[in-house]
Amino acid sequence: MISAILRAVSSAVHVLGFKGGTALTKPAQKSPPPKRLKDCIWVNKEDRCTALFWGEKQMPQGFIGEEFTDHLKDAIGKPGDMQDWELVLVLDSFGGDARRAQYTMYLLDKVRQEGGRITVIVEGKACSVASLLAVAGDKGSRYLLNEGYIGTHGNVPDSTHPFGGELAVETNQWQTETFSHFTGQPETETSQWVPSQTMRIFRNDEAVHCGLVDAVGIPQKYEKLMLLKDGDSLEKE
């Protein structure tokens, strides 16, 4: 009889999680790791954050084209999904298609309209039209990693040039206005950032001073995010 009682008590202790008269608290569950939606898109539900990495690994020279905007639309998701979420763009790009950059601006505006936040991290470089994406983050959330740079570049307003003519003039004006809008600099200043023959390079303090980025380096909370680019050891979706 005593043996049966002892067995019953032992079983109850095991089931209820008691040891030494104290209830054992359930071990804290680890937060689910960020999951890979695509090779360059990671979703972290705990931090309510979606990150899109775009560089040489995704396209030669990190080209901003149709593939980029398709991935951006996937990162944004359905209308309303960005409410209270943060979209982080990590860029390392020499530039791309101006029309796709304009479409990107439209998509980023939708994120803001849906209550989302936009952070941009320039890792390496953001040149030509990619420089416009670099400045399009929320004020206070645009970062340049050490040794990185912003390179602004316009188009040749010459009808004999393959990318010249009236379209070049319109694109240069759009860039001038966009830089002015996001940096707070007058258009008389930002028009000087869009030379037709050469690229103007902005590094570190100069990039901050001109309003192209808000800080050199990234806050600690993004350091782990930057380790996700390869992501081989993290759980995939």
GROMACS .gro file of N, CA and C in nm, residues 75-210:
model
  408
   75ALA      N    1   0.806   4.217  -5.001
   75ALA     CA    2   0.842   4.255  -4.864
   75ALA      C    3   0.732   4.336  -4.797
   76ILE      N    4   0.667   4.420  -4.875
   76ILE     CA    5   0.560   4.503  -4.820
   76ILE      C    6   0.437   4.419  -4.791
   77GLY      N    7   0.406   4.325  -4.879
   77GLY     CA    8   0.291   4.239  -4.859
   77GLY      C    9   0.162   4.305  -4.902
   78LYS      N   10   0.052   4.250  -4.856
   78LYS     CA   11  -0.080   4.301  -4.893
   78LYS      C   12  -0.107   4.435  -4.825
   79PRO      N   13  -0.194   4.517  -4.884
   79PRO     CA   14  -0.229   4.646  -4.822
   79PRO      C   15  -0.274   4.626  -4.677
   80GLY      N   16  -0.216   4.704  -4.590
   80GLY     CA   17  -0.250   4.695  -4.449
   80GLY      C   18  -0.153   4.614  -4.367
   81ASP      N   19  -0.073   4.528  -4.434
   81ASP     CA   20   0.021   4.444  -4.361
   81ASP      C   21   0.133   4.523  -4.295
   82MET      N   22   0.160   4.643  -4.342
   82MET     CA   23   0.271   4.721  -4.287
   82MET      C   24   0.231   4.807  -4.168
   83GLN      N   25   0.108   4.799  -4.124
   83GLN     CA   26   0.064   4.878  -4.010
   83GLN      C   27   0.151   4.849  -3.888
   84ASP      N   28   0.216   4.954  -3.837
   84ASP     CA   29   0.302   4.942  -3.718
   84ASP      C   30   0.423   4.851  -3.742
   85TRP      N   31   0.454   4.824  -3.867
   85TRP     CA   32   0.573   4.745  -3.899
   85TRP      C   33   0.682   4.836  -3.952
   86GLU      N   34   0.804   4.784  -3.949
   86GLU     CA   35   0.919   4.858  -4.000
   86GLU      C   36   0.975   4.787  -4.123
   87LEU      N   37   0.992   4.861  -4.230
   87LEU     CA   38   1.058   4.809  -4.350
   87LEU      C   39   1.201   4.861  -4.349
   88VAL      N   40   1.297   4.768  -4.352
   88VAL     CA   41   1.438   4.806  -4.353
   88VAL      C   42   1.498   4.771  -4.488
   89LEU      N   43   1.548   4.871  -4.560
   89LEU     CA   44   1.617   4.849  -4.686
   89LEU      C   45   1.767   4.855  -4.660
   90VAL      N   46   1.837   4.750  -4.696
   90VAL     CA   47   1.982   4.747  -4.684
   90VAL      C   48   2.038   4.748  -4.826
   91LEU      N   49   2.102   4.859  -4.863
   91LEU     CA   50   2.141   4.882  -5.003
   91LEU      C   51   2.292   4.878  -5.022
   92ASP      N   52   2.333   4.818  -5.132
   92ASP     CA   53   2.470   4.824  -5.180
   92ASP      C   54   2.460   4.821  -5.333
   93SER      N   55   2.436   4.937  -5.391
   93SER     CA   56   2.397   4.942  -5.532
   93SER      C   57   2.465   5.056  -5.606
   94PHE      N   58   2.503   5.027  -5.732
   94PHE     CA   59   2.558   5.130  -5.819
   94PHE      C   60   2.449   5.210  -5.890
   95GLY      N   61   2.323   5.165  -5.879
   95GLY     CA   62   2.214   5.239  -5.943
   95GLY      C   63   2.126   5.148  -6.026
   96GLY      N   64   2.059   5.207  -6.124
   96GLY     CA   65   1.970   5.127  -6.208
   96GLY      C   66   1.878   5.212  -6.291
   97ASP      N   67   1.754   5.166  -6.305
   97ASP     CA   68   1.653   5.227  -6.390
   97ASP      C   69   1.581   5.339  -6.313
   98ALA      N   70   1.584   5.459  -6.368
   98ALA     CA   71   1.520   5.573  -6.301
   98ALA      C   72   1.370   5.551  -6.286
   99ARG      N   73   1.308   5.488  -6.384
   99ARG     CA   74   1.163   5.465  -6.375
   99ARG      C   75   1.130   5.369  -6.262
  100ARG      N   76   1.216   5.269  -6.242
  100ARG     CA   77   1.194   5.176  -6.131
  100ARG      C   78   1.219   5.245  -5.997
  101ALA      N   79   1.312   5.337  -5.996
  101ALA     CA   80   1.336   5.414  -5.873
  101ALA      C   81   1.214   5.499  -5.840
  102GLN      N   82   1.151   5.557  -5.942
  102GLN     CA   83   1.030   5.637  -5.920
  102GLN      C   84   0.917   5.547  -5.868
  103TYR      N   85   0.906   5.427  -5.924
  103TYR     CA   86   0.804   5.334  -5.878
  103TYR      C   87   0.832   5.293  -5.733
  104THR      N   88   0.960   5.277  -5.699
  104THR     CA   89   0.997   5.245  -5.562
  104THR      C   90   0.951   5.354  -5.466
  105MET      N   91   0.968   5.479  -5.507
  105MET     CA   92   0.923   5.590  -5.423
  105MET      C   93   0.773   5.582  -5.399
  106TYR      N   94   0.700   5.543  -5.501
  106TYR     CA   95   0.555   5.525  -5.488
  106TYR      C   96   0.524   5.415  -5.386
  107LEU      N   97   0.597   5.303  -5.393
  107LEU     CA   98   0.573   5.192  -5.301
  107LEU      C   99   0.607   5.232  -5.157
  108LEU      N  100   0.716   5.306  -5.141
  108LEU     CA  101   0.754   5.351  -5.007
  108LEU      C  102   0.651   5.447  -4.950
  109ASP      N  103   0.594   5.529  -5.035
  109ASP     CA  104   0.489   5.621  -4.990
  109ASP      C  105   0.367   5.542  -4.942
  110LYS      N  106   0.338   5.430  -5.009
  110LYS     CA  107   0.227   5.345  -4.966
  110LYS      C  108   0.253   5.287  -4.827
  111VAL      N  109   0.378   5.249  -4.801
  111VAL     CA  110   0.414   5.196  -4.669
  111VAL      C  111   0.381   5.299  -4.562
  112ARG      N  112   0.419   5.424  -4.587
  112ARG     CA  113   0.392   5.530  -4.490
  112ARG      C  114   0.242   5.552  -4.474
  113GLN      N  115   0.169   5.549  -4.584
  113GLN     CA  116   0.024   5.569  -4.578
  113GLN      C  117  -0.044   5.459  -4.497
  114GLU      N  118   0.015   5.338  -4.499
  114GLU     CA  119  -0.043   5.225  -4.427
  114GLU      C  120   0.008   5.215  -4.283
  115GLY      N  121   0.080   5.319  -4.238
  115GLY     CA  122   0.124   5.322  -4.100
  115GLY      C  123   0.257   5.254  -4.074
  116GLY      N  124   0.333   5.224  -4.180
  116GLY     CA  125   0.462   5.161  -4.163
  116GLY      C  126   0.574   5.261  -4.148
  117ARG      N  127   0.689   5.212  -4.102
  117ARG     CA  128   0.809   5.295  -4.088
  117ARG      C  129   0.915   5.244  -4.185
  118ILE      N  130   1.001   5.334  -4.231
  118ILE     CA  131   1.102   5.298  -4.330
  118ILE      C  132   1.240   5.335  -4.279
  119THR      N  133   1.327   5.236  -4.272
  119THR     CA  134   1.467   5.257  -4.235
  119THR      C  135   1.553   5.217  -4.354
  120VAL      N  136   1.655   5.296  -4.382
  120VAL     CA  137   1.748   5.263  -4.491
  120VAL      C  138   1.889   5.257  -4.436
  121ILE      N  139   1.958   5.149  -4.468
  121ILE     CA  140   2.098   5.131  -4.430
  121ILE      C  141   2.180   5.115  -4.557
  122VAL      N  142   2.273   5.207  -4.580
  122VAL     CA  143   2.361   5.197  -4.697
  122VAL      C  144   2.485   5.121  -4.653
  123GLU      N  145   2.498   5.003  -4.709
  123GLU     CA  146   2.613   4.918  -4.679
  123GLU      C  147   2.702   4.917  -4.803
  124GLY      N  148   2.808   4.991  -4.801
  124GLY     CA  149   2.895   4.998  -4.918
  124GLY      C  150   2.868   5.125  -4.997
  125LYS      N  151   2.764   5.123  -5.081
  125LYS     CA  152   2.739   5.238  -5.168
  125LYS      C  153   2.592   5.245  -5.207
  126ALA      N  154   2.550   5.365  -5.242
  126ALA     CA  155   2.419   5.389  -5.301
  126ALA      C  156   2.440   5.499  -5.405
  127CYS      N  157   2.451   5.460  -5.530
  127CYS     CA  158   2.489   5.553  -5.636
  127CYS      C  159   2.374   5.574  -5.735
  128SER      N  160   2.384   5.685  -5.807
  128SER     CA  161   2.286   5.720  -5.910
  128SER      C  162   2.145   5.712  -5.850
  129VAL      N  163   2.053   5.637  -5.913
  129VAL     CA  164   1.916   5.635  -5.860
  129VAL      C  165   1.906   5.567  -5.723
  130ALA      N  166   2.003   5.482  -5.691
  130ALA     CA  167   2.002   5.420  -5.557
  130ALA      C  168   2.025   5.524  -5.449
  131SER      N  169   2.092   5.635  -5.483
  131SER     CA  170   2.112   5.741  -5.384
  131SER      C  171   1.979   5.805  -5.344
  132LEU      N  172   1.883   5.803  -5.436
  132LEU     CA  173   1.751   5.857  -5.405
  132LEU      C  174   1.677   5.767  -5.306
  133LEU      N  175   1.698   5.636  -5.320
  133LEU     CA  176   1.637   5.544  -5.225
  133LEU      C  177   1.702   5.557  -5.088
  134ALA      N  178   1.831   5.590  -5.088
  134ALA     CA  179   1.903   5.604  -4.961
  134ALA      C  180   1.846   5.717  -4.877
  135VAL      N  181   1.802   5.824  -4.941
  135VAL     CA  182   1.751   5.939  -4.865
  135VAL      C  183   1.603   5.926  -4.832
  136ALA      N  184   1.537   5.823  -4.888
  136ALA     CA  185   1.391   5.813  -4.878
  136ALA      C  186   1.342   5.748  -4.750
  137GLY      N  187   1.433   5.715  -4.660
  137GLY     CA  188   1.390   5.660  -4.532
  137GLY      C  189   1.329   5.768  -4.444
  138ASP      N  190   1.271   5.725  -4.333
  138ASP     CA  191   1.215   5.822  -4.238
  138ASP      C  192   1.327   5.905  -4.177
  139LYS      N  193   1.294   6.029  -4.146
  139LYS     CA  194   1.391   6.117  -4.083
  139LYS      C  195   1.438   6.055  -3.952
  140GLY      N  196   1.570   6.048  -3.937
  140GLY     CA  197   1.627   5.986  -3.818
  140GLY      C  198   1.655   5.838  -3.834
  141SER      N  199   1.617   5.781  -3.949
  141SER     CA  200   1.632   5.636  -3.970
  141SER      C  201   1.706   5.605  -4.099
  142ARG      N  202   1.800   5.691  -4.135
  142ARG     CA  203   1.881   5.669  -4.256
  142ARG      C  204   2.027   5.661  -4.214
  143TYR      N  205   2.089   5.546  -4.242
  143TYR     CA  206   2.223   5.520  -4.189
  143TYR      C  207   2.322   5.486  -4.300
  144LEU      N  208   2.446   5.525  -4.275
  144LEU     CA  209   2.556   5.495  -4.366
  144LEU      C  210   2.661   5.419  -4.287
  145LEU      N  211   2.693   5.298  -4.332
  145LEU     CA  212   2.796   5.223  -4.262
  145LEU      C  213   2.933   5.284  -4.290
  146ASN      N  214   3.024   5.266  -4.197
  146ASN     CA  215   3.160   5.317  -4.215
  146ASN      C  216   3.219   5.267  -4.346
  147GLU      N  217   3.290   5.354  -4.412
  147GLU     CA  218   3.352   5.327  -4.543
  147GLU      C  219   3.251   5.326  -4.657
  148GLY      N  220   3.125   5.344  -4.627
  148GLY     CA  221   3.026   5.352  -4.733
  148GLY      C  222   3.017   5.493  -4.789
  149TYR      N  223   2.942   5.509  -4.897
  149TYR     CA  224   2.927   5.642  -4.956
  149TYR      C  225   2.799   5.652  -5.038
  150ILE      N  226   2.755   5.776  -5.056
  150ILE     CA  227   2.643   5.809  -5.144
  150ILE      C  228   2.702   5.874  -5.269
  151GLY      N  229   2.661   5.827  -5.385
  151GLY     CA  230   2.711   5.883  -5.510
  151GLY      C  231   2.596   5.933  -5.596
  152THR      N  232   2.582   6.065  -5.609
  152THR     CA  233   2.473   6.121  -5.690
  152THR      C  234   2.520   6.140  -5.833
  153HIS      N  235   2.427   6.117  -5.926
  153HIS     CA  236   2.463   6.123  -6.068
  153HIS      C  237   2.339   6.154  -6.148
  154GLY      N  238   2.352   6.240  -6.247
  154GLY     CA  239   2.240   6.277  -6.332
  154GLY      C  240   2.251   6.215  -6.471
  155ASN      N  241   2.176   6.269  -6.564
  155ASN     CA  242   2.177   6.223  -6.702
  155ASN      C  243   2.221   6.336  -6.795
  156VAL      N  244   2.274   6.300  -6.908
  156VAL     CA  245   2.326   6.399  -7.003
  156VAL      C  246   2.210   6.462  -7.080
  157PRO      N  247   2.184   6.593  -7.063
  157PRO     CA  248   2.073   6.659  -7.135
  157PRO      C  249   2.112   6.690  -7.279
  158ASP      N  250   2.143   6.586  -7.354
  158ASP     CA  251   2.188   6.601  -7.492
  158ASP      C  252   2.110   6.501  -7.577
  159SER      N  253   2.035   6.551  -7.673
  159SER     CA  254   1.949   6.465  -7.755
  159SER      C  255   2.028   6.363  -7.836
  160THR      N  256   2.158   6.387  -7.857
  160THR     CA  257   2.238   6.292  -7.932
  160THR      C  258   2.289   6.178  -7.844
  161HIS      N  259   2.274   6.194  -7.711
  161HIS     CA  260   2.321   6.092  -7.618
  161HIS      C  261   2.214   5.986  -7.602
  162PRO      N  262   2.253   5.855  -7.592
  162PRO     CA  263   2.153   5.748  -7.579
  162PRO      C  264   2.054   5.768  -7.466
  163PHE      N  265   2.099   5.831  -7.356
  163PHE     CA  266   2.012   5.853  -7.242
  163PHE      C  267   1.989   6.002  -7.219
  164GLY      N  268   2.000   6.079  -7.326
  164GLY     CA  269   1.988   6.223  -7.312
  164GLY      C  270   1.852   6.275  -7.359
  165GLY      N  271   1.849   6.401  -7.395
  165GLY     CA  272   1.726   6.461  -7.444
  165GLY      C  273   1.632   6.505  -7.334
  166GLU      N  274   1.506   6.520  -7.372
  166GLU     CA  275   1.405   6.572  -7.280
  166GLU      C  276   1.387   6.483  -7.157
  167LEU      N  277   1.397   6.351  -7.178
  167LEU     CA  278   1.381   6.259  -7.065
  167LEU      C  279   1.490   6.282  -6.960
  168ALA      N  280   1.611   6.310  -7.007
  168ALA     CA  281   1.722   6.336  -6.915
  168ALA      C  282   1.695   6.461  -6.833
  169VAL      N  283   1.643   6.564  -6.897
  169VAL     CA  284   1.614   6.689  -6.827
  169VAL      C  285   1.507   6.664  -6.720
  170GLU      N  286   1.402   6.589  -6.756
  170GLU     CA  287   1.294   6.559  -6.661
  170GLU      C  288   1.345   6.475  -6.543
  171THR      N  289   1.431   6.377  -6.573
  171THR     CA  290   1.484   6.292  -6.468
  171THR      C  291   1.574   6.371  -6.373
  172ASN      N  292   1.656   6.457  -6.429
  172ASN     CA  293   1.743   6.540  -6.346
  172ASN      C  294   1.662   6.632  -6.255
  173GLN      N  295   1.553   6.686  -6.308
  173GLN     CA  296   1.469   6.773  -6.228
  173GLN      C  297   1.400   6.695  -6.117
  174TRP      N  298   1.356   6.573  -6.149
  174TRP     CA  299   1.293   6.488  -6.047
  174TRP      C  300   1.392   6.456  -5.936
  175GLN      N  301   1.515   6.424  -5.972
  175GLN     CA  302   1.617   6.396  -5.871
  175GLN      C  303   1.643   6.519  -5.784
  176THR      N  304   1.652   6.636  -5.848
  176THR     CA  305   1.676   6.760  -5.775
  176THR      C  306   1.566   6.784  -5.672
  177GLU      N  307   1.441   6.767  -5.715
  177GLU     CA  308   1.327   6.790  -5.626
  177GLU      C  309   1.321   6.684  -5.515
  178THR      N  310   1.352   6.560  -5.549
  178THR     CA  311   1.347   6.452  -5.450
  178THR      C  312   1.452   6.472  -5.342
  179PHE      N  313   1.573   6.503  -5.383
  179PHE     CA  314   1.679   6.530  -5.285
  179PHE      C  315   1.639   6.647  -5.193
  180SER      N  316   1.583   6.750  -5.252
  180SER     CA  317   1.543   6.867  -5.174
  180SER      C  318   1.435   6.829  -5.072
  181HIS      N  319   1.339   6.749  -5.116
  181HIS     CA  320   1.227   6.710  -5.028
  181HIS      C  321   1.276   6.632  -4.907
  182PHE      N  322   1.366   6.536  -4.928
  182PHE     CA  323   1.408   6.447  -4.819
  182PHE      C  324   1.523   6.502  -4.735
  183THR      N  325   1.600   6.594  -4.791
  183THR     CA  326   1.715   6.647  -4.716
  183THR      C  327   1.689   6.783  -4.654
  184GLY      N  328   1.589   6.855  -4.705
  184GLY     CA  329   1.563   6.990  -4.656
  184GLY      C  330   1.653   7.095  -4.718
  185GLN      N  331   1.738   7.053  -4.811
  185GLN     CA  332   1.825   7.148  -4.879
  185GLN      C  333   1.749   7.215  -4.993
  186PRO      N  334   1.779   7.342  -5.024
  186PRO     CA  335   1.711   7.410  -5.135
  186PRO      C  336   1.749   7.346  -5.269
  187GLU      N  337   1.660   7.359  -5.365
  187GLU     CA  338   1.687   7.300  -5.497
  187GLU      C  339   1.808   7.363  -5.565
  188THR      N  340   1.839   7.487  -5.531
  188THR     CA  341   1.959   7.548  -5.586
  188THR      C  342   2.084   7.471  -5.543
  189GLU      N  343   2.075   7.408  -5.426
  189GLU     CA  344   2.186   7.326  -5.377
  189GLU      C  345   2.180   7.186  -5.435
  190THR      N  346   2.063   7.121  -5.428
  190THR     CA  347   2.054   6.982  -5.472
  190THR      C  348   2.071   6.967  -5.623
  191SER      N  349   2.045   7.073  -5.697
  191SER     CA  350   2.068   7.067  -5.842
  191SER      C  351   2.216   7.048  -5.872
  192GLN      N  352   2.301   7.091  -5.778
  192GLN     CA  353   2.445   7.073  -5.795
  192GLN      C  354   2.489   6.929  -5.766
  193TRP      N  355   2.398   6.852  -5.708
  193TRP     CA  356   2.430   6.712  -5.679
  193TRP      C  357   2.402   6.621  -5.797
  194VAL      N  358   2.347   6.676  -5.902
  194VAL     CA  359   2.306   6.595  -6.017
  194VAL      C  360   2.387   6.637  -6.140
  195PRO      N  361   2.519   6.624  -6.136
  195PRO     CA  362   2.599   6.659  -6.253
  195PRO      C  363   2.575   6.558  -6.366
  196SER      N  364   2.590   6.602  -6.487
  196SER     CA  365   2.557   6.516  -6.601
  196SER      C  366   2.673   6.427  -6.644
  197GLN      N  367   2.794   6.461  -6.607
  197GLN     CA  368   2.909   6.385  -6.656
  197GLN      C  369   2.983   6.309  -6.548
  198THR      N  370   2.975   6.356  -6.426
  198THR     CA  371   3.053   6.293  -6.319
  198THR      C  372   2.963   6.259  -6.200
  199MET      N  373   3.013   6.175  -6.113
  199MET     CA  374   2.941   6.137  -5.993
  199MET      C  375   2.998   6.214  -5.875
  200ARG      N  376   2.909   6.272  -5.795
  200ARG     CA  377   2.953   6.340  -5.675
  200ARG      C  378   2.943   6.244  -5.558
  201ILE      N  379   3.052   6.231  -5.484
  201ILE     CA  380   3.060   6.135  -5.375
  201ILE      C  381   3.044   6.206  -5.241
  202PHE      N  382   2.957   6.150  -5.157
  202PHE     CA  383   2.936   6.201  -5.021
  202PHE      C  384   2.974   6.090  -4.923
  203ARG      N  385   3.065   6.120  -4.832
  203ARG     CA  386   3.107   6.022  -4.733
  203ARG      C  387   3.085   6.077  -4.591
  204ASN      N  388   3.061   5.986  -4.501
  204ASN     CA  389   3.061   6.013  -4.357
  204ASN      C  390   2.996   6.147  -4.319
  205ASP      N  391   3.074   6.237  -4.256
  205ASP     CA  392   3.018   6.360  -4.201
  205ASP      C  393   2.954   6.449  -4.308
  206GLU      N  394   3.010   6.449  -4.429
  206GLU     CA  395   2.952   6.532  -4.534
  206GLU      C  396   2.813   6.483  -4.571
  207ALA      N  397   2.796   6.351  -4.577
  207ALA     CA  398   2.664   6.294  -4.607
  207ALA      C  399   2.563   6.332  -4.500
  208VAL      N  400   2.608   6.332  -4.373
  208VAL     CA  401   2.519   6.371  -4.263
  208VAL      C  402   2.488   6.520  -4.271
  209HIS      N  403   2.590   6.601  -4.292
  209HIS     CA  404   2.574   6.746  -4.298
  209HIS      C  405   2.476   6.787  -4.408
  210CYS      N  406   2.480   6.718  -4.520
  210CYS     CA  407   2.392   6.753  -4.633
  210CYS      C  408   2.253   6.693  -4.619
   0.00000   0.00000   0.00000
